């Protein structure tokens, strides 16, 4: 498995957030902890929290993408500061999506309004990424990229 090395927070503000992450493994799961520092939050607390939500990428989110080596097929996980989420299976980019994909990943968000910081924990089962623990471990450490911000 080759994990795309793209993890970031999006924002419509002119500021660029500081994003850090840590990762660990259990026998069955990949765990990623993100910390995002930003001057203001751009997200809608009224989006549903109990189901995968289309359109979250227009707000502040952390994202994790995983793909099989040499294959355009990939998995995408997004979480907002308000713990809304999107999970997708991209079978053919821009052509075929599985909107009903359910990875059984868990996520928990902690929002620190006074510190202007938010944290997210993602716990993703290895089998939902179609890879073994050893294949996924070989893809780490990861790097992240921040969005381009235009003034």
mmCIF file of C-alpha atoms in Angstrom:
data_model
loop_
_atom_site.group_PDB
_atom_site.id
_atom_site.type_symbol
_atom_site.label_atom_id
_atom_site.label_comp_id
_atom_site.label_asym_id
_atom_site.label_seq_id
_atom_site.Cartn_x
_atom_site.Cartn_y
_atom_site.Cartn_z
ATOM 1 C CA UNK A 1 0.000 0.000 0.000
ATOM 2 C CA UNK A 2 1.231 3.470 -0.843
ATOM 3 C CA UNK A 3 -0.551 6.168 1.135
ATOM 4 C CA UNK A 4 -0.903 9.502 -0.577
ATOM 5 C CA UNK A 5 1.014 11.951 1.537
ATOM 6 C CA UNK A 6 -1.600 14.672 1.692
ATOM 7 C CA UNK A 7 -3.004 15.799 5.016
ATOM 8 C CA UNK A 8 -4.106 19.344 5.584
ATOM 9 C CA UNK A 9 -6.691 21.783 6.796
ATOM 10 C CA UNK A 10 -8.596 23.813 4.236
ATOM 11 C CA UNK A 11 -9.854 27.285 4.917
ATOM 12 C CA UNK A 12 -11.505 30.110 3.009
ATOM 13 C CA UNK A 13 -9.703 32.591 5.223
ATOM 14 C CA UNK A 14 -6.471 34.245 4.074
ATOM 15 C CA UNK A 15 -4.538 32.616 6.895
ATOM 16 C CA UNK A 16 -2.625 29.386 6.590
ATOM 17 C CA UNK A 17 -3.112 27.042 9.548
ATOM 18 C CA UNK A 18 -0.338 25.229 11.346
ATOM 19 C CA UNK A 19 -1.047 21.486 11.170
ATOM 20 C CA UNK A 20 0.810 18.784 13.034
ATOM 21 C CA UNK A 21 0.097 15.095 13.381
ATOM 22 C CA UNK A 22 1.191 11.941 15.149
ATOM 23 C CA UNK A 23 0.391 8.392 14.161
ATOM 24 C CA UNK A 24 0.451 4.952 15.729
ATOM 25 C CA UNK A 25 -0.666 1.432 14.965
ATOM 26 C CA UNK A 26 -2.536 -1.301 16.743
ATOM 27 C CA UNK A 27 -2.801 -4.840 15.384
ATOM 28 C CA UNK A 28 -5.917 -3.846 13.438
ATOM 29 C CA UNK A 29 -5.998 -0.043 13.115
ATOM 30 C CA UNK A 30 -4.127 3.048 11.978
ATOM 31 C CA UNK A 31 -4.517 5.925 14.456
ATOM 32 C CA UNK A 32 -3.781 9.524 13.451
ATOM 33 C CA UNK A 33 -3.964 12.516 15.799
ATOM 34 C CA UNK A 34 -4.065 15.970 14.169
ATOM 35 C CA UNK A 35 -3.616 19.344 15.845
ATOM 36 C CA UNK A 36 -4.643 22.444 13.868
ATOM 37 C CA UNK A 37 -3.812 25.979 15.016
ATOM 38 C CA UNK A 38 -5.707 28.746 13.256
ATOM 39 C CA UNK A 39 -6.972 32.241 14.112
ATOM 40 C CA UNK A 40 -10.606 31.485 13.287
ATOM 41 C CA UNK A 41 -12.672 28.427 12.413
ATOM 42 C CA UNK A 42 -14.440 28.255 9.047
ATOM 43 C CA UNK A 43 -16.988 25.459 9.439
ATOM 44 C CA UNK A 44 -20.751 25.083 9.871
ATOM 45 C CA UNK A 45 -21.742 23.539 13.233
ATOM 46 C CA UNK A 46 -25.207 22.774 11.802
ATOM 47 C CA UNK A 47 -23.987 20.136 9.308
ATOM 48 C CA UNK A 48 -25.094 16.637 10.384
ATOM 49 C CA UNK A 49 -22.766 14.653 12.643
ATOM 50 C CA UNK A 50 -24.420 11.231 12.382
ATOM 51 C CA UNK A 51 -23.742 10.514 8.697
ATOM 52 C CA UNK A 52 -21.135 11.092 6.018
ATOM 53 C CA UNK A 53 -21.599 14.646 4.631
ATOM 54 C CA UNK A 54 -20.887 15.681 1.057
ATOM 55 C CA UNK A 55 -19.277 19.121 0.659
ATOM 56 C CA UNK A 56 -17.177 19.308 3.823
ATOM 57 C CA UNK A 57 -14.078 20.189 1.765
ATOM 58 C CA UNK A 58 -15.453 23.742 1.426
ATOM 59 C CA UNK A 59 -14.773 24.227 5.156
ATOM 60 C CA UNK A 60 -11.878 23.657 7.530
ATOM 61 C CA UNK A 61 -11.161 19.937 7.528
ATOM 62 C CA UNK A 62 -8.322 17.543 8.097
ATOM 63 C CA UNK A 63 -8.099 14.941 5.369
ATOM 64 C CA UNK A 64 -6.418 11.585 5.009
ATOM 65 C CA UNK A 65 -6.141 9.765 1.669
ATOM 66 C CA UNK A 66 -5.029 6.169 1.238
ATOM 67 C CA UNK A 67 -4.411 4.382 -2.048
ATOM 68 C CA UNK A 68 -3.099 1.080 -3.330
ATOM 69 C CA UNK A 69 0.287 1.392 -4.990
ATOM 70 C CA UNK A 70 0.005 2.076 -8.718
ATOM 71 C CA UNK A 71 -3.788 2.214 -8.603
ATOM 72 C CA UNK A 72 -5.999 5.316 -8.943
ATOM 73 C CA UNK A 73 -8.510 3.687 -6.541
ATOM 74 C CA UNK A 74 -8.294 5.380 -3.120
ATOM 75 C CA UNK A 75 -10.073 6.093 0.166
ATOM 76 C CA UNK A 76 -10.719 9.531 1.609
ATOM 77 C CA UNK A 77 -11.526 10.598 5.169
ATOM 78 C CA UNK A 78 -12.366 14.188 6.194
ATOM 79 C CA UNK A 79 -13.305 15.601 9.616
ATOM 80 C CA UNK A 80 -14.289 19.182 10.566
ATOM 81 C CA UNK A 81 -13.654 20.974 13.881
ATOM 82 C CA UNK A 82 -17.283 20.121 14.793
ATOM 83 C CA UNK A 83 -16.748 16.366 14.254
ATOM 84 C CA UNK A 84 -18.709 16.153 11.001
ATOM 85 C CA UNK A 85 -17.177 13.675 8.615
ATOM 86 C CA UNK A 86 -17.000 12.416 5.059
ATOM 87 C CA UNK A 87 -15.707 9.017 4.022
ATOM 88 C CA UNK A 88 -15.476 8.018 0.388
ATOM 89 C CA UNK A 89 -14.161 5.255 -1.776
ATOM 90 C CA UNK A 90 -12.902 6.713 -5.049
ATOM 91 C CA UNK A 91 -12.919 3.915 -7.603
ATOM 92 C CA UNK A 92 -12.014 6.062 -10.624
ATOM 93 C CA UNK A 93 -11.105 9.692 -9.816
ATOM 94 C CA UNK A 94 -13.760 12.156 -11.057
ATOM 95 C CA UNK A 95 -15.697 9.275 -12.651
ATOM 96 C CA UNK A 96 -16.791 6.651 -10.138
ATOM 97 C CA UNK A 97 -17.373 7.109 -6.387
ATOM 98 C CA UNK A 98 -18.806 4.833 -3.741
ATOM 99 C CA UNK A 99 -20.827 7.284 -1.641
ATOM 100 C CA UNK A 100 -22.134 4.393 0.481
ATOM 101 C CA UNK A 101 -18.631 3.361 1.597
ATOM 102 C CA UNK A 102 -18.532 2.627 5.321
ATOM 103 C CA UNK A 103 -15.061 2.010 6.694
ATOM 104 C CA UNK A 104 -16.113 1.779 10.346
ATOM 105 C CA UNK A 105 -13.507 4.417 11.117
ATOM 106 C CA UNK A 106 -14.024 6.439 14.275
ATOM 107 C CA UNK A 107 -13.251 10.097 14.828
ATOM 108 C CA UNK A 108 -13.274 12.442 17.773
ATOM 109 C CA UNK A 109 -12.771 16.193 17.697
ATOM 110 C CA UNK A 110 -11.804 18.532 20.501
ATOM 111 C CA UNK A 111 -12.259 22.257 19.831
ATOM 112 C CA UNK A 112 -10.308 24.749 21.969
ATOM 113 C CA UNK A 113 -11.929 28.118 21.224
ATOM 114 C CA UNK A 114 -9.691 30.072 23.591
ATOM 115 C CA UNK A 115 -6.514 28.610 22.088
ATOM 116 C CA UNK A 116 -7.846 28.703 18.509
ATOM 117 C CA UNK A 117 -6.765 25.102 18.242
ATOM 118 C CA UNK A 118 -8.649 21.969 17.352
ATOM 119 C CA UNK A 119 -7.636 18.353 17.538
ATOM 120 C CA UNK A 120 -8.894 15.283 15.704
ATOM 121 C CA UNK A 121 -8.308 11.593 16.361
ATOM 122 C CA UNK A 122 -8.957 9.204 13.459
ATOM 123 C CA UNK A 123 -8.954 5.461 13.992
ATOM 124 C CA UNK A 124 -9.095 3.606 10.672
ATOM 125 C CA UNK A 125 -9.302 -0.193 10.362
ATOM 126 C CA UNK A 126 -6.526 -1.592 8.153
ATOM 127 C CA UNK A 127 -9.022 -3.749 6.268
ATOM 128 C CA UNK A 128 -10.965 -0.616 5.211
ATOM 129 C CA UNK A 129 -7.792 0.574 3.434
ATOM 130 C CA UNK A 130 -7.437 -2.755 1.598
ATOM 131 C CA UNK A 131 -3.951 -3.270 2.977
ATOM 132 C CA UNK A 132 -2.188 -5.251 5.625
ATOM 133 C CA UNK A 133 -0.636 -3.745 8.745
ATOM 134 C CA UNK A 134 2.884 -4.303 7.370
ATOM 135 C CA UNK A 135 2.044 -2.690 3.993
ATOM 136 C CA UNK A 136 0.530 0.363 5.688
ATOM 137 C CA UNK A 137 3.400 0.717 8.179
ATOM 138 C CA UNK A 138 5.881 0.859 5.263
ATOM 139 C CA UNK A 139 4.081 3.997 3.991
ATOM 140 C CA UNK A 140 4.943 5.998 7.111
ATOM 141 C CA UNK A 141 6.187 8.519 8.110
ATOM 142 C CA UNK A 142 3.825 10.794 6.217
ATOM 143 C CA UNK A 143 4.145 14.388 5.140
ATOM 144 C CA UNK A 144 1.435 16.987 4.683
ATOM 145 C CA UNK A 145 0.744 19.833 2.337
ATOM 146 C CA UNK A 146 -1.221 22.990 3.014
ATOM 147 C CA UNK A 147 -3.675 24.488 0.553
ATOM 148 C CA UNK A 148 -2.645 27.359 -1.649
ATOM 149 C CA UNK A 149 -4.151 30.567 -0.272
ATOM 150 C CA UNK A 150 -4.798 33.462 -2.610
ATOM 151 C CA UNK A 151 -5.194 37.014 -1.325
#
